[in-house]
CSV table of C-alpha atoms in Angstrom, one decimal:
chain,number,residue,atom,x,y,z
A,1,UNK,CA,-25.6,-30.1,-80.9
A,2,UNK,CA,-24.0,-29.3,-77.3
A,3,UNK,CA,-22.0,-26.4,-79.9
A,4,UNK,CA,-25.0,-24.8,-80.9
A,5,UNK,CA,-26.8,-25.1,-77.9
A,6,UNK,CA,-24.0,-23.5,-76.1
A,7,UNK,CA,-23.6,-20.8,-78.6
A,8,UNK,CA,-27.6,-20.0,-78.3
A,9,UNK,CA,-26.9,-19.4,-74.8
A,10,UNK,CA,-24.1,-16.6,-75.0
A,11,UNK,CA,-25.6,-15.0,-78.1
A,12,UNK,CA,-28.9,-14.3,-75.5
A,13,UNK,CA,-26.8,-13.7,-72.6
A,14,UNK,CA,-25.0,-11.3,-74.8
A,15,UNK,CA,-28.0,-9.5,-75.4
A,16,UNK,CA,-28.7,-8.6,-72.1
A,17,UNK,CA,-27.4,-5.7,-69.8
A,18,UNK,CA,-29.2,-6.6,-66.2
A,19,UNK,CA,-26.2,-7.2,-64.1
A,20,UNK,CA,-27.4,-10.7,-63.8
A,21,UNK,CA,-26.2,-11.1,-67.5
A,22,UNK,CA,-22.7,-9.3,-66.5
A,23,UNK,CA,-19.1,-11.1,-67.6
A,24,UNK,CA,-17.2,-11.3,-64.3
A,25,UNK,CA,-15.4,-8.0,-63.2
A,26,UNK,CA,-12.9,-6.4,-60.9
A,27,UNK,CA,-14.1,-5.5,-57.5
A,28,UNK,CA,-13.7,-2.0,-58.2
A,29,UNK,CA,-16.9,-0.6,-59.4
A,30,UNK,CA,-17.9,2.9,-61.0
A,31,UNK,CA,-17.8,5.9,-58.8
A,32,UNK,CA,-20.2,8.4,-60.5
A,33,UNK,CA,-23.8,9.0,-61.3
A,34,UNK,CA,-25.6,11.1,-64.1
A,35,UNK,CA,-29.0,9.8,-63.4
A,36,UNK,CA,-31.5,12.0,-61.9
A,37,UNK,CA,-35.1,11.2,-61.5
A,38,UNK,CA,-38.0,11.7,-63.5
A,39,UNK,CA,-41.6,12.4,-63.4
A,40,UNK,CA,-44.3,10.8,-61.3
A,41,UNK,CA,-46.1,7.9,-62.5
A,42,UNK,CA,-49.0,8.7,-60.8
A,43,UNK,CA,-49.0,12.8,-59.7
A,44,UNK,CA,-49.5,13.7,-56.1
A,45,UNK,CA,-48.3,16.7,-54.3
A,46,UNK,CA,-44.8,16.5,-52.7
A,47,UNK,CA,-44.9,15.5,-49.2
A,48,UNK,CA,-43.8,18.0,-46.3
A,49,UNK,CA,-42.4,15.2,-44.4
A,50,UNK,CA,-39.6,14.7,-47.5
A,51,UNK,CA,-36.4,13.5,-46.1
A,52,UNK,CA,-33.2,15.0,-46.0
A,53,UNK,CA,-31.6,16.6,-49.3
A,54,UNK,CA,-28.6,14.3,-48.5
A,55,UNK,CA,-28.6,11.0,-46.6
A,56,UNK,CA,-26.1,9.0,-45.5
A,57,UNK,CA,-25.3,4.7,-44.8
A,58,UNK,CA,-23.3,3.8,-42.1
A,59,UNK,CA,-21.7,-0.4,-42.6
A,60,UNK,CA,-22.4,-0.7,-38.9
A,61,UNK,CA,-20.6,-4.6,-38.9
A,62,UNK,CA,-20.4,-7.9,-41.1
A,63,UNK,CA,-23.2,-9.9,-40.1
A,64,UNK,CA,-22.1,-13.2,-41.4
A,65,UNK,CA,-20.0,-14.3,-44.5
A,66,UNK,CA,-19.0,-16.8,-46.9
A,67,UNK,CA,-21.9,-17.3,-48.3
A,68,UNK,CA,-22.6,-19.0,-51.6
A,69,UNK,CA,-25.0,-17.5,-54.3
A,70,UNK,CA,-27.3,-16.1,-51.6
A,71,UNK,CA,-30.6,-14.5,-52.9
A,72,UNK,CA,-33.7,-14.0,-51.0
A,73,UNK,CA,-33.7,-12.8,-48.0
A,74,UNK,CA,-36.5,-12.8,-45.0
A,75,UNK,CA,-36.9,-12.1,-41.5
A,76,UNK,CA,-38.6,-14.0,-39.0
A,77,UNK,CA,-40.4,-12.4,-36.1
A,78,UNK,CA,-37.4,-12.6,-33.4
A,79,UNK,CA,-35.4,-11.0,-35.7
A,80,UNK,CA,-33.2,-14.0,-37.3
A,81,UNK,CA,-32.9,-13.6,-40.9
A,82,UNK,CA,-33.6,-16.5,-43.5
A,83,UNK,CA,-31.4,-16.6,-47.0
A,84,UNK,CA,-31.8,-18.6,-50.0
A,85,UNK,CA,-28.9,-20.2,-51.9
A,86,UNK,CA,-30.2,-20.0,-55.4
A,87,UNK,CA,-27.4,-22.6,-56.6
A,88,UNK,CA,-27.5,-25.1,-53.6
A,89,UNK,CA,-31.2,-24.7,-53.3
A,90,UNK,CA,-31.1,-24.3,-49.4
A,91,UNK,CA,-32.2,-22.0,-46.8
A,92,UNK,CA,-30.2,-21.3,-43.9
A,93,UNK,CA,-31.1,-19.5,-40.5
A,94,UNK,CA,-29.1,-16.7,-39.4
A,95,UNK,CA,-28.4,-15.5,-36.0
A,96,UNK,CA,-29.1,-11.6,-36.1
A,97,UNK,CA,-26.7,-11.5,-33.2
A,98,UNK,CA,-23.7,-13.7,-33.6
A,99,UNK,CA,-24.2,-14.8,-37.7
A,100,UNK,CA,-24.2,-18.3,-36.9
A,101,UNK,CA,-25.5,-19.8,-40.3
A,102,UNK,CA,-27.7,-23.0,-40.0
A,103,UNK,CA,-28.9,-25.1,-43.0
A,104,UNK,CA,-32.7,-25.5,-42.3
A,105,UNK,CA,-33.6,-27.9,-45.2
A,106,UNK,CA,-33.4,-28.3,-48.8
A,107,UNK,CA,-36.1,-27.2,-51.1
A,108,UNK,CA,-37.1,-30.2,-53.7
A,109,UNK,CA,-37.7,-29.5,-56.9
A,110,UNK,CA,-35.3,-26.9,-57.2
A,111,UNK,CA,-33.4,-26.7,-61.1
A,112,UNK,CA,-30.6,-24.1,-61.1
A,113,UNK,CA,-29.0,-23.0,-64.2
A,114,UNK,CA,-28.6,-19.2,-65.6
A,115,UNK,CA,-30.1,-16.9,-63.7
A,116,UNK,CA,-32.2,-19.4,-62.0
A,117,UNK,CA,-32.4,-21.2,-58.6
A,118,UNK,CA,-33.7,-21.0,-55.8
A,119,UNK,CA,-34.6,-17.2,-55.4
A,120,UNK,CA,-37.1,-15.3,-53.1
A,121,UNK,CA,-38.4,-15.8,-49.9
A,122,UNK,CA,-41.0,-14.4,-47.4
A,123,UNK,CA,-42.4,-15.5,-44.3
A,124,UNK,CA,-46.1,-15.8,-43.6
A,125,UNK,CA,-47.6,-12.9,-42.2
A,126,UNK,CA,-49.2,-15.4,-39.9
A,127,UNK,CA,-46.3,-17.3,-39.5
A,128,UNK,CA,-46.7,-17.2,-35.4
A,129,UNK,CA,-49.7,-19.4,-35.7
A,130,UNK,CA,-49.3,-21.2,-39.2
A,131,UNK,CA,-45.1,-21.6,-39.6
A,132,UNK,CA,-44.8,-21.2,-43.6
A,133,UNK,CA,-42.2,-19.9,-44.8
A,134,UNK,CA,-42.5,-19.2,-49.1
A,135,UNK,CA,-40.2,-19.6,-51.8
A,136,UNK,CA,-39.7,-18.2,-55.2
A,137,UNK,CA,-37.9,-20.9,-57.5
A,138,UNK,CA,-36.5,-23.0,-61.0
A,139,UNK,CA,-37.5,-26.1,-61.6
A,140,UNK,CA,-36.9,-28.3,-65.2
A,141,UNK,CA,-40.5,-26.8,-66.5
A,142,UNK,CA,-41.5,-23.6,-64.8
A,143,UNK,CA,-40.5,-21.2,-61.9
A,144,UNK,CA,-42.8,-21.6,-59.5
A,145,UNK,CA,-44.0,-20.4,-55.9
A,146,UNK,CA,-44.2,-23.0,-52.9
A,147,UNK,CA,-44.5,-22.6,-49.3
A,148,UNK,CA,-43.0,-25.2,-46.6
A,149,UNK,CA,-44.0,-25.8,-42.7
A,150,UNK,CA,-40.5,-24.7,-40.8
A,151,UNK,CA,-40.7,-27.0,-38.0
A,152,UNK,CA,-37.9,-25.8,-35.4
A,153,UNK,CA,-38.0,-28.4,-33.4
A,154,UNK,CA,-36.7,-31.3,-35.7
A,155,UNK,CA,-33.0,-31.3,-36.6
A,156,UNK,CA,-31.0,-29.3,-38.7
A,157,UNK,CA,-31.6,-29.8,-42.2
A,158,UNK,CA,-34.5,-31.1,-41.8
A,159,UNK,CA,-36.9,-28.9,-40.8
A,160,UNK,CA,-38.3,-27.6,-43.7
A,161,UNK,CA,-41.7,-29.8,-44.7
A,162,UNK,CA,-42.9,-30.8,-48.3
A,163,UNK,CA,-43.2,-28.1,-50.4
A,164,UNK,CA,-46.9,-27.2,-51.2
A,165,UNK,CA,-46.8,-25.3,-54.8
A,166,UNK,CA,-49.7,-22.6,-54.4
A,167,UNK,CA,-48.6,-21.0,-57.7
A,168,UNK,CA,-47.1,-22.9,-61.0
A,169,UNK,CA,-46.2,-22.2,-64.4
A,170,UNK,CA,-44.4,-18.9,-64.2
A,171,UNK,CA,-42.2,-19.3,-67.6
A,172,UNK,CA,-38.6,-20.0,-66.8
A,173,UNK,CA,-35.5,-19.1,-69.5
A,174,UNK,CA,-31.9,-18.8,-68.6
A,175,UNK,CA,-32.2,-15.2,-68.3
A,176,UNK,CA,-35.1,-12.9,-66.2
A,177,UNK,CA,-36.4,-15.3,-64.4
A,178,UNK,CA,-37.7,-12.5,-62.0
A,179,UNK,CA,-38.3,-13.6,-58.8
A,180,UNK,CA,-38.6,-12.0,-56.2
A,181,UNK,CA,-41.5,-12.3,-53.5
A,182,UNK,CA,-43.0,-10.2,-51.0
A,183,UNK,CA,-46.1,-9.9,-48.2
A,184,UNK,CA,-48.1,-6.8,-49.0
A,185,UNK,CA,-49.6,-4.7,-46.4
A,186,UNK,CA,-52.8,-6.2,-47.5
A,187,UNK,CA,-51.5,-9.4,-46.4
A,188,UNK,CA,-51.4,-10.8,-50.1
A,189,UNK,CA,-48.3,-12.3,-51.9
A,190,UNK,CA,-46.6,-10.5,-54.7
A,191,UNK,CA,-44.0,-11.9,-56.9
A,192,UNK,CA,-42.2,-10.2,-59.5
A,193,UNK,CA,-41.3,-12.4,-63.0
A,194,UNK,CA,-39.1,-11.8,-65.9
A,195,UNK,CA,-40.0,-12.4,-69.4
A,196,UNK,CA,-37.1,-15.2,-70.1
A,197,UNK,CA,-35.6,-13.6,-72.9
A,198,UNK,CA,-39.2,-13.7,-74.8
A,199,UNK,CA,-40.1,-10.2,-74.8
A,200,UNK,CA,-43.3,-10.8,-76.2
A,201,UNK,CA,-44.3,-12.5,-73.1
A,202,UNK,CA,-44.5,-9.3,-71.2
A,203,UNK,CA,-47.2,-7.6,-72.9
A,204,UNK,CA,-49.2,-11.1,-72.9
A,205,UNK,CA,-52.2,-10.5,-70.5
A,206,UNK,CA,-52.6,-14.3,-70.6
A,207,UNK,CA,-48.8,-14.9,-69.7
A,208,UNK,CA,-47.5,-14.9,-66.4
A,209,UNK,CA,-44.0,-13.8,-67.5
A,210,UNK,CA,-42.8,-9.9,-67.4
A,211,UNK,CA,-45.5,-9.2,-64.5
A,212,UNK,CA,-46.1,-8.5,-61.1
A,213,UNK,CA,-48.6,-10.6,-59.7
A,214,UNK,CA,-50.5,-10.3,-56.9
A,215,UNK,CA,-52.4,-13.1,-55.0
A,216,UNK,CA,-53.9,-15.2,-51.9
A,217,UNK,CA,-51.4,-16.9,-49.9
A,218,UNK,CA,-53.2,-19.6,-51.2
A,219,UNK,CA,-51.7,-18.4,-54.6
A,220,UNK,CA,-55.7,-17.5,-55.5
A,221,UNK,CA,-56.5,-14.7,-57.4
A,222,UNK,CA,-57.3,-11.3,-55.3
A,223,UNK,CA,-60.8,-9.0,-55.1
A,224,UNK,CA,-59.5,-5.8,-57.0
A,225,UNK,CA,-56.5,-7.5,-59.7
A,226,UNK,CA,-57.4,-6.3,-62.9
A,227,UNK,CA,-58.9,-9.4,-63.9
A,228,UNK,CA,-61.0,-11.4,-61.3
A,229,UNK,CA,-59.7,-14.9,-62.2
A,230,UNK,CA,-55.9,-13.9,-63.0
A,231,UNK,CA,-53.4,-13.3,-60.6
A,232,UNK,CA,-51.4,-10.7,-63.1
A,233,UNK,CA,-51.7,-7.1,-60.9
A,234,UNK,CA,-49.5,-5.2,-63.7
A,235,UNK,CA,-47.6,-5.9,-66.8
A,236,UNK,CA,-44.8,-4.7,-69.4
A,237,UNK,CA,-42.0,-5.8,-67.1
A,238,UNK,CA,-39.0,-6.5,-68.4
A,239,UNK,CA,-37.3,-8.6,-65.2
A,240,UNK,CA,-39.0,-7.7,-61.9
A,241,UNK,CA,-36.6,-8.1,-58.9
A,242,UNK,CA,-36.9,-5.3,-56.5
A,243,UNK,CA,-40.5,-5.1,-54.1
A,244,UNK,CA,-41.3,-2.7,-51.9
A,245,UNK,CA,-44.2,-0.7,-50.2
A,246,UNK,CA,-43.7,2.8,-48.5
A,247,UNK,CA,-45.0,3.9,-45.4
A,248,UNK,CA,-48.7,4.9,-47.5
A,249,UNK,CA,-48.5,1.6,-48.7
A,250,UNK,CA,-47.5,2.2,-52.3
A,251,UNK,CA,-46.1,-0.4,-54.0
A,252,UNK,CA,-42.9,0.3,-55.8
A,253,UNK,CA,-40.8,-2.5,-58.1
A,254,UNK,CA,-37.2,-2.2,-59.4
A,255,UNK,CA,-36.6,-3.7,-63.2
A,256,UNK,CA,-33.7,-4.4,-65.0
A,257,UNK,CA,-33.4,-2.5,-68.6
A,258,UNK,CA,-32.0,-4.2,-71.5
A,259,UNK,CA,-28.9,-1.3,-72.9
A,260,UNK,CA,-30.1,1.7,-71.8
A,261,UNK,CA,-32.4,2.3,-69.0
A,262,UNK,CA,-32.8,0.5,-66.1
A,263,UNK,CA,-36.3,1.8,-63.7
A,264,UNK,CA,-37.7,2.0,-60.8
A,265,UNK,CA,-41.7,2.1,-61.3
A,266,UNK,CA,-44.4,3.3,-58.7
A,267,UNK,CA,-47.0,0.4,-59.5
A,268,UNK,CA,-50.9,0.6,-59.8
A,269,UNK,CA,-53.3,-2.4,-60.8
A,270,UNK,CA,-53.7,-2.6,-64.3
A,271,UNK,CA,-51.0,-0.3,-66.1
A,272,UNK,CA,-48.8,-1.2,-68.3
A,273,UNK,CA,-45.5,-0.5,-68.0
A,274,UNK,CA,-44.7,-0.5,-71.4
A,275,UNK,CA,-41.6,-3.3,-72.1
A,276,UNK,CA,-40.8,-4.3,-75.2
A,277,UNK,CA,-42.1,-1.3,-76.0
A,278,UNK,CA,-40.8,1.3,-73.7
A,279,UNK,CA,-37.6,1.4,-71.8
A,280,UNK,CA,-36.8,3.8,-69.2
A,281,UNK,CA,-39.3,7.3,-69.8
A,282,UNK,CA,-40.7,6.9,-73.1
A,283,UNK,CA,-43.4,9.1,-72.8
A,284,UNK,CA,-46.3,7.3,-74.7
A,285,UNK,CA,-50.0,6.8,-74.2
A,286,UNK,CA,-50.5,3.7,-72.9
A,287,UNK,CA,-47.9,3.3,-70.7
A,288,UNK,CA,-46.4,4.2,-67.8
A,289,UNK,CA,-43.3,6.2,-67.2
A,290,UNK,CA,-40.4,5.4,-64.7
A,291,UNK,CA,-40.5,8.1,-61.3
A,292,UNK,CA,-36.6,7.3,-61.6
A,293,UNK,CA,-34.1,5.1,-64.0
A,294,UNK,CA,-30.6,4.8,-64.0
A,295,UNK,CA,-28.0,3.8,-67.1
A,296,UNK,CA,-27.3,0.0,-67.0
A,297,UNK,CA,-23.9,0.3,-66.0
A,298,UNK,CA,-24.7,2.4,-62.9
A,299,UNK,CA,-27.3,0.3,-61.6
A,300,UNK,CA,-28.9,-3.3,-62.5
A,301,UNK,CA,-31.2,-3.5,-59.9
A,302,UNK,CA,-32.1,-6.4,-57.8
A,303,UNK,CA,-33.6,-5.9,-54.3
A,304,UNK,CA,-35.2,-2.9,-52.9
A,305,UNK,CA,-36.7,-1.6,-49.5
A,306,UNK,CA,-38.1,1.5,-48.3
A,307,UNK,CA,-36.7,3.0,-45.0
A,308,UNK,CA,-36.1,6.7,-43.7
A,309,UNK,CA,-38.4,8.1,-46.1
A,310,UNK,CA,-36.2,6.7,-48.9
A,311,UNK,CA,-36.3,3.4,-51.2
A,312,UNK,CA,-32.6,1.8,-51.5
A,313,UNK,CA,-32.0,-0.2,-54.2
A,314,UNK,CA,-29.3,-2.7,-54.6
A,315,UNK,CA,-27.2,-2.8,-57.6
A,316,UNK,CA,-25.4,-5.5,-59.5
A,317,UNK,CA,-23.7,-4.4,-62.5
A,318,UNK,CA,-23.7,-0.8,-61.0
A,319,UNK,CA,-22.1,-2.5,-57.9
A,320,UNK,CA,-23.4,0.1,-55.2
A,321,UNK,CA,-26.8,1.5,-52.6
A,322,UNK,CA,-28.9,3.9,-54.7
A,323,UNK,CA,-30.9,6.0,-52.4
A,324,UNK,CA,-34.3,7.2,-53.4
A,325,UNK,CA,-35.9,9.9,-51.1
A,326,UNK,CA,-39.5,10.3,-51.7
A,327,UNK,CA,-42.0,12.8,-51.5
A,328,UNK,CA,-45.2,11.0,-52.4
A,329,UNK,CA,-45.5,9.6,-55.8
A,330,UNK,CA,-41.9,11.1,-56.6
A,331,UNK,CA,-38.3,11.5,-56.0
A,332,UNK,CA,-37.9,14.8,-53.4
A,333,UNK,CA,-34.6,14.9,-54.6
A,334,UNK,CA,-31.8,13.5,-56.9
A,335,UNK,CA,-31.2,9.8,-56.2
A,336,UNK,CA,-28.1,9.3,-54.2
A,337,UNK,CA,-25.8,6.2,-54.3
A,338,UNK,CA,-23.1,4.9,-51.5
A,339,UNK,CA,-21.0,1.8,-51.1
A,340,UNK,CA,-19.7,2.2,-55.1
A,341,UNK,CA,-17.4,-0.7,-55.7
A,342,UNK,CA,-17.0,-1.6,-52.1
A,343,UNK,CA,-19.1,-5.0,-51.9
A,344,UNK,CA,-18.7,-5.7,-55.4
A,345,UNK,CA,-22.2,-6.9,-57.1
A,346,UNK,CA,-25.6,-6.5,-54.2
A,347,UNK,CA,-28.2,-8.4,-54.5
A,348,UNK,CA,-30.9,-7.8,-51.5
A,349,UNK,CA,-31.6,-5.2,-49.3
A,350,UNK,CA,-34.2,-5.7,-46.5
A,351,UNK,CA,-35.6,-2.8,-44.0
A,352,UNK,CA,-36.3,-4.7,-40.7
A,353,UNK,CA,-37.6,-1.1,-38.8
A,354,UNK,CA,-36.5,2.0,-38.2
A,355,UNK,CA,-33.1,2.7,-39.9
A,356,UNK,CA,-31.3,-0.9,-39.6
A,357,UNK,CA,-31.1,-2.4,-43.0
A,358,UNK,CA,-29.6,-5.4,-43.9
A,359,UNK,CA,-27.9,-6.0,-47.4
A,360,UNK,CA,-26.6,-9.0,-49.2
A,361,UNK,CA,-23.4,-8.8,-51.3
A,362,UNK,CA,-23.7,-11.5,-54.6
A,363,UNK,CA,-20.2,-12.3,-56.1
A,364,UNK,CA,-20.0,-15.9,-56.1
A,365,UNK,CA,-23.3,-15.9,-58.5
A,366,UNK,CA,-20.8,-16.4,-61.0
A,367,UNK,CA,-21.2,-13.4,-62.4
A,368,UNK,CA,-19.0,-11.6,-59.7
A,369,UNK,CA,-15.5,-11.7,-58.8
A,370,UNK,CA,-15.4,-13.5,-55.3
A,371,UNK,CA,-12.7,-12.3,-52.8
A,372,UNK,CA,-12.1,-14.0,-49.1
A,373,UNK,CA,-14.9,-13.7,-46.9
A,374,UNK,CA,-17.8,-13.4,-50.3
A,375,UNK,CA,-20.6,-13.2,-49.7
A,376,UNK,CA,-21.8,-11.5,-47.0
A,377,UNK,CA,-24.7,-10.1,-45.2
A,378,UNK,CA,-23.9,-6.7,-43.8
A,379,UNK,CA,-25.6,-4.6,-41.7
A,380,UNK,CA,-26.5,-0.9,-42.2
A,381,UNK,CA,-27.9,2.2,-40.7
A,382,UNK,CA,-29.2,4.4,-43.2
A,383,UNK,CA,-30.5,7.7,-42.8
């Protein structure tokens, strides 16, 4: 039975092309692009404050390193960062100025295994006042969205309090477990899921797999989702792992394709964005078309971030920092990427003002090819 069970396992992993589901590879990483972007999903004019043609990222210094299977990534209001290990199930404090790493606490609960772990993380927009910090994770039923007091004053390790689970029963697989969670400029929560492997899932209105939901921080539903008493804000999704909003608060997600097209989608409450259906620009009523997607190999995106008029997005498989200037609802020029095969595999990117960035590497997820010093959080100035 352990035989076939294994054997189910690498048949679905083989089926995949996110570069979650990638075989382990040399550091060395492709070094051209043919993708160019598409349409807008939503029209709009172009914007006259576009940015720059060309831009440029500048690996201003190593933050901190040897990291192990970091994922989410958050920033707390004095600037220190907080990073999920999705295999240990921890979340550390980092000093923003000297990269001293300290564990905060363990999160209970937490089941890793495949692609899942402990993943996102975001920090209360009232954190000053209430002290939660949120996390996106695997446990042995569901994935699952909990928040936890972060009491600095108690010792280290333990001062994260008992989770409190405002969301459950996100479905969980070994592959596309999504998760990645974010504060909206509404305040809300928004977490992106995966569909598990079970395609069908994502075109399930009543499944909360291969969706972006939206929510109270309560993990209620929200005045204006498309249905009052769900939490799913849009659906078709494929594997959700890149959130971000631009500076007209639009929200934007990053999704893994299966073999050909991997997307970035401009999302509105209520579309569809067409998976199993539809991948990459498929042009058909109903659904909603990419603004910009990428071959598989060149990208398999995980985190994104929007800063200097641009989204970045972080590649796995594609190993590299797409850059995305926009002008409105679409692309003002071809995307750009930087960093090919440098890193290896990158897993978040997170805009903390201005043009400072930070980025996380993610080679000992065992799908990389770890060297000294892996992983890493670096920090960048893009432009």
């Amino acid at each position: 039975m352990t035989a076939v069970l294994a054997a189910a396992v690498l048949l679905l992993v083989a089926g995949c092309s996110s570069g979650d589901d990638k075989a382990p590879g040399g550091r060395e990483g492709p070094t051209s692009a043919t993708s160019g972007p598409s349409g807008s999903a939503s029209g709009g004019s172009p914007s006259p404050t576009a940015p720059p043609a060309k831009g440029s990222v500048k690996v201003v210094s190593t933050l901190t390193q040897d990291l192990k299977s970091p994922w989410g990534l958050a920033a707390l209001p004095d600037g220190d960062l907080l990073i999920a290990s999705r295999d240990e199930g921890t979340i550390s404090r980092v000093d923003a100025e000297s990269g001293k790493q300290t564990v905060i606490g363990s999160v209970p609960g937490v089941s890793p295994g495949g692609e899942g772990g402990l993943m996102g993380l975001a920090v209360s927009p009232s954190f000053a006042s209430d002290h939660q910090v949120y996390a996106y994770f695997t446990t042995e039923s569901d994935n699952r969205i909990a928040r936890m007091l972060y009491d600095e004053k108690k010792p280290a390790a333990q001062q994260l309090g008992a989770p409190d689970t405002v969301l459950r029963g996100i479905p969980k697989g070994i592959v596309h477990n999504g998760g990645r969670i974010a504060f909206g400029p509404d305040k809300m929560l928004y977490a992106g899921t995966g569909e598990t492997g079970d395609t069908g899932l994502a075109q399930d209105r009543k499944s909360l797999g291969g969706k972006i939901l939206r929510m109270t921080p309560d993990g209620q539903p929200v005045h204006g989702n498309p249905d009052a008493d769900s939490v799913v804000y849009s659906w078709g999704h494929r594997n959700v792992q890149g959130l971000a909003w631009d500076s007209d608060k639009r929200l934007w997600a990053a999704e893994f394709g299966q073999t050909t097209w991997d997307e970035l989608n401009l999302i509105e409450p209520g579309k569809n964005y067409g998976w199993p259906e539809v991948e990459g620009k498929g042009g058909r009523s109903g659904f909603v078309d990419p603004v910009a997607q990428w071959r598989t190999d060149e990208a398999s995106p995980s985190g994104i971030a929007y800063a200097s008029g641009s989204i970045w997005m972080a590649s796995l498989k594609g190993e590299r920092l797409w850059r995305i200037p926009l002008a409105g609802t679409e692309p003002s020029s071809e995307p750009q990427s930087f960093l090919e095969g440098k890193h290896g595999r990158l897993r978040t990117v997170l805009s903390v003002g201005g043009a400072k960035v930070w980025l996380v590497t993610s080679e000992t997820d065992r799908r990389g090819s770890p060297e000294p010093g892996d992983d890493k959080i670096l920090q960048l100035e893009v432009k």
